[in-house]
Tab-separated table of C-alpha atoms and ligand atoms in Angstrom:
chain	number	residue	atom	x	y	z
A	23	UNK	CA	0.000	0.000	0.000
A	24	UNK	CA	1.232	3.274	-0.844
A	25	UNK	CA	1.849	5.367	2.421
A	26	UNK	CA	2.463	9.409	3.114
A	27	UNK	CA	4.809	10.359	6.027
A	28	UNK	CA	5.022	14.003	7.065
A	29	UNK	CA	7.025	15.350	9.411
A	30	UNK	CA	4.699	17.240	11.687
A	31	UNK	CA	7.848	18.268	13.969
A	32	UNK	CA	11.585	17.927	13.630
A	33	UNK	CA	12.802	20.034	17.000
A	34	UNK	CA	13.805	19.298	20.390
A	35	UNK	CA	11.861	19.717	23.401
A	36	UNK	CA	12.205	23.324	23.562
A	37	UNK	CA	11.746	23.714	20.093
A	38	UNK	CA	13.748	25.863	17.685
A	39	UNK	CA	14.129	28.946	18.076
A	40	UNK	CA	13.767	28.786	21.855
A	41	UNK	CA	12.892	31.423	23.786
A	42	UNK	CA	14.527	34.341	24.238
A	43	UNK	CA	17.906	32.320	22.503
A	44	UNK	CA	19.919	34.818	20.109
A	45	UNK	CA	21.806	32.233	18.515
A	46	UNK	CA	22.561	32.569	14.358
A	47	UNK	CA	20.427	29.325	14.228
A	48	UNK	CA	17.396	30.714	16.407
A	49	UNK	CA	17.783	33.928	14.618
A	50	UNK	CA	17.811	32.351	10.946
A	51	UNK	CA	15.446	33.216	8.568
A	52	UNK	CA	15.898	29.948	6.744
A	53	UNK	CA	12.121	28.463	7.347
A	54	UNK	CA	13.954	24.797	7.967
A	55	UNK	CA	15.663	26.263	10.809
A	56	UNK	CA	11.643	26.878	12.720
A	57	UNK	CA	11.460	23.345	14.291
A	58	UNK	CA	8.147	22.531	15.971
A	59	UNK	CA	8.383	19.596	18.501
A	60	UNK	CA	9.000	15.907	17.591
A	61	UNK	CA	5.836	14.318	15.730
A	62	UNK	CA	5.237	12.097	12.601
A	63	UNK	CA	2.014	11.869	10.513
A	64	UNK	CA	1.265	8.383	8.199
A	65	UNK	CA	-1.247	8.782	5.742
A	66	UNK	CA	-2.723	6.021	4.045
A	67	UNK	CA	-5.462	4.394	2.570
A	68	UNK	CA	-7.721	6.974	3.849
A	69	UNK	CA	-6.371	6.842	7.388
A	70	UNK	CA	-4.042	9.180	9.415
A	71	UNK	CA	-1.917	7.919	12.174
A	72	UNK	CA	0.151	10.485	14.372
A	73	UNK	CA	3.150	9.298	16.232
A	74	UNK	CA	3.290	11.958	19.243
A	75	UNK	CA	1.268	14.669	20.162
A	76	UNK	CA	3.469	17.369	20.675
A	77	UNK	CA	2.779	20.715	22.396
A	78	UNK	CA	2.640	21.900	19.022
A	79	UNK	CA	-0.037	19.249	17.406
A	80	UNK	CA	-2.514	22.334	16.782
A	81	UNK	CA	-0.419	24.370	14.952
A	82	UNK	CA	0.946	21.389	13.182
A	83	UNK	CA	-2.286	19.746	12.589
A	84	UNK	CA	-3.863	22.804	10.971
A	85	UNK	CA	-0.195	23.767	9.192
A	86	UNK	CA	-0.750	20.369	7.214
A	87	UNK	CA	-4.484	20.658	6.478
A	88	UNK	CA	-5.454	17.144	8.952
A	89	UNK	CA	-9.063	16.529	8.283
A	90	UNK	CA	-9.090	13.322	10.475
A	91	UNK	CA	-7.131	11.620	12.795
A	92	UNK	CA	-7.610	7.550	13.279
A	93	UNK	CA	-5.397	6.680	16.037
A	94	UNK	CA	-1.984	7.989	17.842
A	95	UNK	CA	0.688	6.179	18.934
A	96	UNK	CA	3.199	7.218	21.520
A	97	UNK	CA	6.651	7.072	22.222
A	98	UNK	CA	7.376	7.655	25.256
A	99	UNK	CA	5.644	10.223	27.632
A	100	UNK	CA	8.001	12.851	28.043
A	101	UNK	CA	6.272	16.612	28.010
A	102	UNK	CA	7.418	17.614	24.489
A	103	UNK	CA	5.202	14.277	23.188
A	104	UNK	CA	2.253	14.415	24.971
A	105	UNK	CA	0.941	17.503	25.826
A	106	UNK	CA	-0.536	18.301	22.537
A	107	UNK	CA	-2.644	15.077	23.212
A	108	UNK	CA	-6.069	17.789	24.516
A	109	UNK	CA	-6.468	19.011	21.103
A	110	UNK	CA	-7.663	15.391	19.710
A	111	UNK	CA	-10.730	17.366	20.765
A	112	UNK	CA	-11.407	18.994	17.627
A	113	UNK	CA	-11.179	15.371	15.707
A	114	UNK	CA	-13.647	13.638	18.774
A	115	UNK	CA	-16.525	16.296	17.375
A	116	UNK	CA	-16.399	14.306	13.751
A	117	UNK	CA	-15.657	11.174	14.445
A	118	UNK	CA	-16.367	10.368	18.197
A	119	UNK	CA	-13.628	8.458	20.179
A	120	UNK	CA	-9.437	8.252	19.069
A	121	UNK	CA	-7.464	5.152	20.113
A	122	UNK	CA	-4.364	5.659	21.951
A	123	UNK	CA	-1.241	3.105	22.247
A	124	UNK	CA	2.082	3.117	24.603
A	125	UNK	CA	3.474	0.901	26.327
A	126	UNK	CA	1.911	0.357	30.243
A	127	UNK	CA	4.247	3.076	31.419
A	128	UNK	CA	3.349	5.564	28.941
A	129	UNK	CA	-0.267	4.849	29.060
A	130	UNK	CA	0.365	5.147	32.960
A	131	UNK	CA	2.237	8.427	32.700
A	132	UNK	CA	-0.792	9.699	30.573
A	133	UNK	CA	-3.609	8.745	32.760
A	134	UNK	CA	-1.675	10.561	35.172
A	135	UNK	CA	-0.657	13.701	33.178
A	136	UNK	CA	-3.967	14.192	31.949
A	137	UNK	CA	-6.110	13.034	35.044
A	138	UNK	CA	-8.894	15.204	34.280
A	139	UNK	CA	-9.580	13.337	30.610
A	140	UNK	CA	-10.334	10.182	32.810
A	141	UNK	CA	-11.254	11.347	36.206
A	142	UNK	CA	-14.811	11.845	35.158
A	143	UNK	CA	-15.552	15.000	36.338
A	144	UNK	CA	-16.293	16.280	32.820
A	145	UNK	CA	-19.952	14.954	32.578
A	146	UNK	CA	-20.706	17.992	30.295
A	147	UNK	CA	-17.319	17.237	27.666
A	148	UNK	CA	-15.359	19.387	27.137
A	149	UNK	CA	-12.605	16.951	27.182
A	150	UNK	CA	-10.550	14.133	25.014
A	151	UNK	CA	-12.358	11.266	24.232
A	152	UNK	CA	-9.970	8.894	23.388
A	153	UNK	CA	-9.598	4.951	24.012
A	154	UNK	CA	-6.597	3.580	26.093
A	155	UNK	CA	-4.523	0.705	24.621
A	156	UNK	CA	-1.220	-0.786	26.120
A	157	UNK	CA	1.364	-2.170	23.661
A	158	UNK	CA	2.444	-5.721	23.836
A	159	UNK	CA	3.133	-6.621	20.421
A	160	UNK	CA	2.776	-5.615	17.105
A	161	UNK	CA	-0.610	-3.170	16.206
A	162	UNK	CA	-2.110	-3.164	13.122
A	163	UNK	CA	-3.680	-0.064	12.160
A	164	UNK	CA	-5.902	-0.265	9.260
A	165	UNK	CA	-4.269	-3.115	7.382
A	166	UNK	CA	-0.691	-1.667	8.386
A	167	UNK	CA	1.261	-3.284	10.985
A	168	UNK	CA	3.024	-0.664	13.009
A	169	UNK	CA	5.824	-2.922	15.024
A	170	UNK	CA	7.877	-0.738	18.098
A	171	UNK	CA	11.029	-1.272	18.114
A	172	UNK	CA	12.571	-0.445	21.670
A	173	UNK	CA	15.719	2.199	21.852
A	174	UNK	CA	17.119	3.293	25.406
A	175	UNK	CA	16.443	6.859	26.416
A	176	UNK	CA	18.893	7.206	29.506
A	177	UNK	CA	17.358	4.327	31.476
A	178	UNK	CA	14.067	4.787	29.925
A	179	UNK	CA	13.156	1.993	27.362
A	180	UNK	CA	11.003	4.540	24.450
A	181	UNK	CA	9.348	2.692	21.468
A	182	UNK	CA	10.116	3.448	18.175
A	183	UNK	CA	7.839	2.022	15.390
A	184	UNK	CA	8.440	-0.304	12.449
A	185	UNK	CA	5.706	0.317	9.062
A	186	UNK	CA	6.052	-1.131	6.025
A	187	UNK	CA	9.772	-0.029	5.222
A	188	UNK	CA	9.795	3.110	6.975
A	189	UNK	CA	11.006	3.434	10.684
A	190	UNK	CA	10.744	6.323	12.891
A	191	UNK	CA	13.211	6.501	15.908
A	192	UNK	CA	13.285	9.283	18.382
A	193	UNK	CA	14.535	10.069	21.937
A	194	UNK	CA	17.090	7.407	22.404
A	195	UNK	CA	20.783	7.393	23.097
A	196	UNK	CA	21.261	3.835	22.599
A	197	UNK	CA	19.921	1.105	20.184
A	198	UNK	CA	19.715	-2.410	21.817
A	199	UNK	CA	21.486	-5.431	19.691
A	200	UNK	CA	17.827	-7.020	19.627
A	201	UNK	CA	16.543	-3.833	17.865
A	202	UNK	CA	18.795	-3.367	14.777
A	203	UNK	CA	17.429	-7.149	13.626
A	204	UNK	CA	13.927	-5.199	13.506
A	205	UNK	CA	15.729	-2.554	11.076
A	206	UNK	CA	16.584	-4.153	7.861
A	207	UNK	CA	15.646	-3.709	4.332
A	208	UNK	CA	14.470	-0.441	5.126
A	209	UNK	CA	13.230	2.408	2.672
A	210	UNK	CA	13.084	5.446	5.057
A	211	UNK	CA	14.225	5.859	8.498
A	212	UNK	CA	14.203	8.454	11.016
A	213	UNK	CA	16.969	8.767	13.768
A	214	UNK	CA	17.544	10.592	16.599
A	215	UNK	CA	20.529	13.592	16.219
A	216	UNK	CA	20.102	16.141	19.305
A	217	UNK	CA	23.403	17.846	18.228
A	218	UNK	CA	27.411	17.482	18.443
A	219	UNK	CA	28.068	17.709	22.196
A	220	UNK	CA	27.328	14.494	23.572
A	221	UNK	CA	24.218	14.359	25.738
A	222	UNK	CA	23.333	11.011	28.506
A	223	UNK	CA	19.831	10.318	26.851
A	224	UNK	CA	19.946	11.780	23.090
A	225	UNK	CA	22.650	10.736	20.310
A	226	UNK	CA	24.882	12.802	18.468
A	227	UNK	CA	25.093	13.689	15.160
A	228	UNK	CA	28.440	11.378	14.906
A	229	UNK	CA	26.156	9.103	16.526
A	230	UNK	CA	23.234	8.574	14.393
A	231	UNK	CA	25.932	8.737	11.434
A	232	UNK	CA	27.068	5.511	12.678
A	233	UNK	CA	23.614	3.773	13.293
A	234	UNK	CA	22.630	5.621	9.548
A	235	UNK	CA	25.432	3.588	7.723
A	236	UNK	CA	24.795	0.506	9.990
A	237	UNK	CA	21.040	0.288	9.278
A	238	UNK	CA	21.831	1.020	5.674
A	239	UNK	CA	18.322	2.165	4.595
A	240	UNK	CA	17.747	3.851	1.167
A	241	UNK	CA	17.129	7.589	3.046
A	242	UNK	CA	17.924	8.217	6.508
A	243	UNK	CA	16.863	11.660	8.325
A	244	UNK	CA	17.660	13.095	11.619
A	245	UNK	CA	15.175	14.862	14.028
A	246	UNK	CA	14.652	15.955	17.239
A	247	UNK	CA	16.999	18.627	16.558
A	248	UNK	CA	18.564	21.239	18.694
A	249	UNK	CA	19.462	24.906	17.855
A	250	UNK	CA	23.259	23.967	17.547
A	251	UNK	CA	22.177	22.435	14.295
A	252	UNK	CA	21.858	24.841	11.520
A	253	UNK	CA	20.117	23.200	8.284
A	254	UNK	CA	21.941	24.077	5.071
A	255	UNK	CA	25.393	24.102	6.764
A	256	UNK	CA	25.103	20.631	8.625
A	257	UNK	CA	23.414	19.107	5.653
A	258	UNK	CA	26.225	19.918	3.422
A	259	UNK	CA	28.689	18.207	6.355
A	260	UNK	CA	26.745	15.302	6.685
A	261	UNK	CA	26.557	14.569	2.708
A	262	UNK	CA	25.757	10.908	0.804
A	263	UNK	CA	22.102	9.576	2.073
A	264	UNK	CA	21.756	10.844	5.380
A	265	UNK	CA	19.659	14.656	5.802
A	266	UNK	CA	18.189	16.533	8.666
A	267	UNK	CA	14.506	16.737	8.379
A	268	UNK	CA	12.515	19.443	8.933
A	269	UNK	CA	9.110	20.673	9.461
A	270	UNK	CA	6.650	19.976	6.572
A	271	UNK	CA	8.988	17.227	4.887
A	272	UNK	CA	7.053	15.194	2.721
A	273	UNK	CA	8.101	11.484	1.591
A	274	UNK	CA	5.984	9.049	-0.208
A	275	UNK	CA	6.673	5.021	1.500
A	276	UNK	CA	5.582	1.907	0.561
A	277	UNK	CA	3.542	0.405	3.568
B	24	LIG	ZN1	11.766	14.410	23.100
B	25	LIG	ZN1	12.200	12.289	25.738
């Protein structure tokens, strides 16, 4: 099946520019330097799958003209992934309840985030509606298999997702043995590249270079990028198959 993956947000946590940050790459007019926090749409056979919901979903969602939204799956349930989750709102009014799936910590760390979605004190709405689903396997998502494929984040173990031959991989600083198996004979991946200073739960770009030409697939992009990473001057460094993405990146997969 012929797939669409956008990238809804290529930035780190803070998002590029941060705040208040005078840096040449904060204050760069180049529209691939604005980097929106970490998030993945799949399109496909009618159906649109969001990996994340970043602080940023709204913009993002309304930036890329979403009309629907079938189910989200998360990462991991640091801030910068989750707290966009609220705005599923505005898909609940058209199509009633959105399926959620994590792993039991991340569905955990949500019902806890967002008690007030599930506390039940909303008998008037007003809130998400959205269905609760823990992990354990493989998911298939309207005829696609999505299959996570576990990276270390510090000592946090995040899921990254397998579909078709595309793989998205984000907020890790490690990639277990038994994951790279899950990562061959791929067409498009995404890895993680927080910047060149090593950090204890993010790679580096040196980093993902070496997991890009181990992996080996066809195109290889970096996100969850920091402001140390200016676009046209780091992709020209980094060269052969491997980019940065960026914000509004479009790539057509087979699923
Ligand atoms: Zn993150
Ligand atoms: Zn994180």
């Amino acid at each position: 099946m012929k797939g669409l993956i956008t990238v809804l947000g290529s930035g780190t946590s803070m998002g590029v520019p941060t705040i208040g940050c005078q840096c040449p790459v904060c204050l760069s007019e180049d529209p691939r330097d604005k980097r929106t926090r970490p998030s993945l749409l799949v399109q496909y056979g009618g159906h649109s799958v969001v990996i994340d919901t970043a602080p940023d979903f709204r913009f993002q969602a309304i930036r890329e003209g979403l009309r629907r939204l079938d189910a989200i799956l998360f990462t991991h349930p640091h801030a910068d992934h989750i707290l966009g989750l609220d705005d599923v709102r505005a898909f609940n009014i058209h199509q009633g309840r959105v399926p959620i799936y994590g792993n039991r910590k991340t569905i955990d760390a949500i019902r806890e985030t967002f008690r007030y979605i599930f506390d039940g004190n909303y008998p008037f709405g007003g809130v998400p509606q959205i269905a609760t689903h823990v992990i354990e396997g493989p998911v298939d998502l309207f005829g696609v298999k999505f299959l996570p494929v576990p990276v270390l984040h510090g000592f946090m173990e995040v899921l990254g997702f397998r579909f078709g031959n595309a793989a998205y991989l984000t907020d890790y600083g490690q990639i277990p043995e038994s994951s790279f198996a899950l990562l061959e004979g791929l067409d498009v991946i995404f890895l993680d590249a927080l910047r060149h200073e090593p950090h204890p739960t993010h790679c580096t770009v040196e980093q993902a270079v070496a997991h890009a030409a181990r992996i080996q697939a066809r195109r290889a992009f970096l996100t969850h990028i920091a402001h140390d990473l200016a676009h046209e001057e780091t992709n020209a460094r980094l060269g052969g198959r491997l980019r940065l993405c960026y914000d509004g990146l479009r790539l057509e997969v087979e699923l």
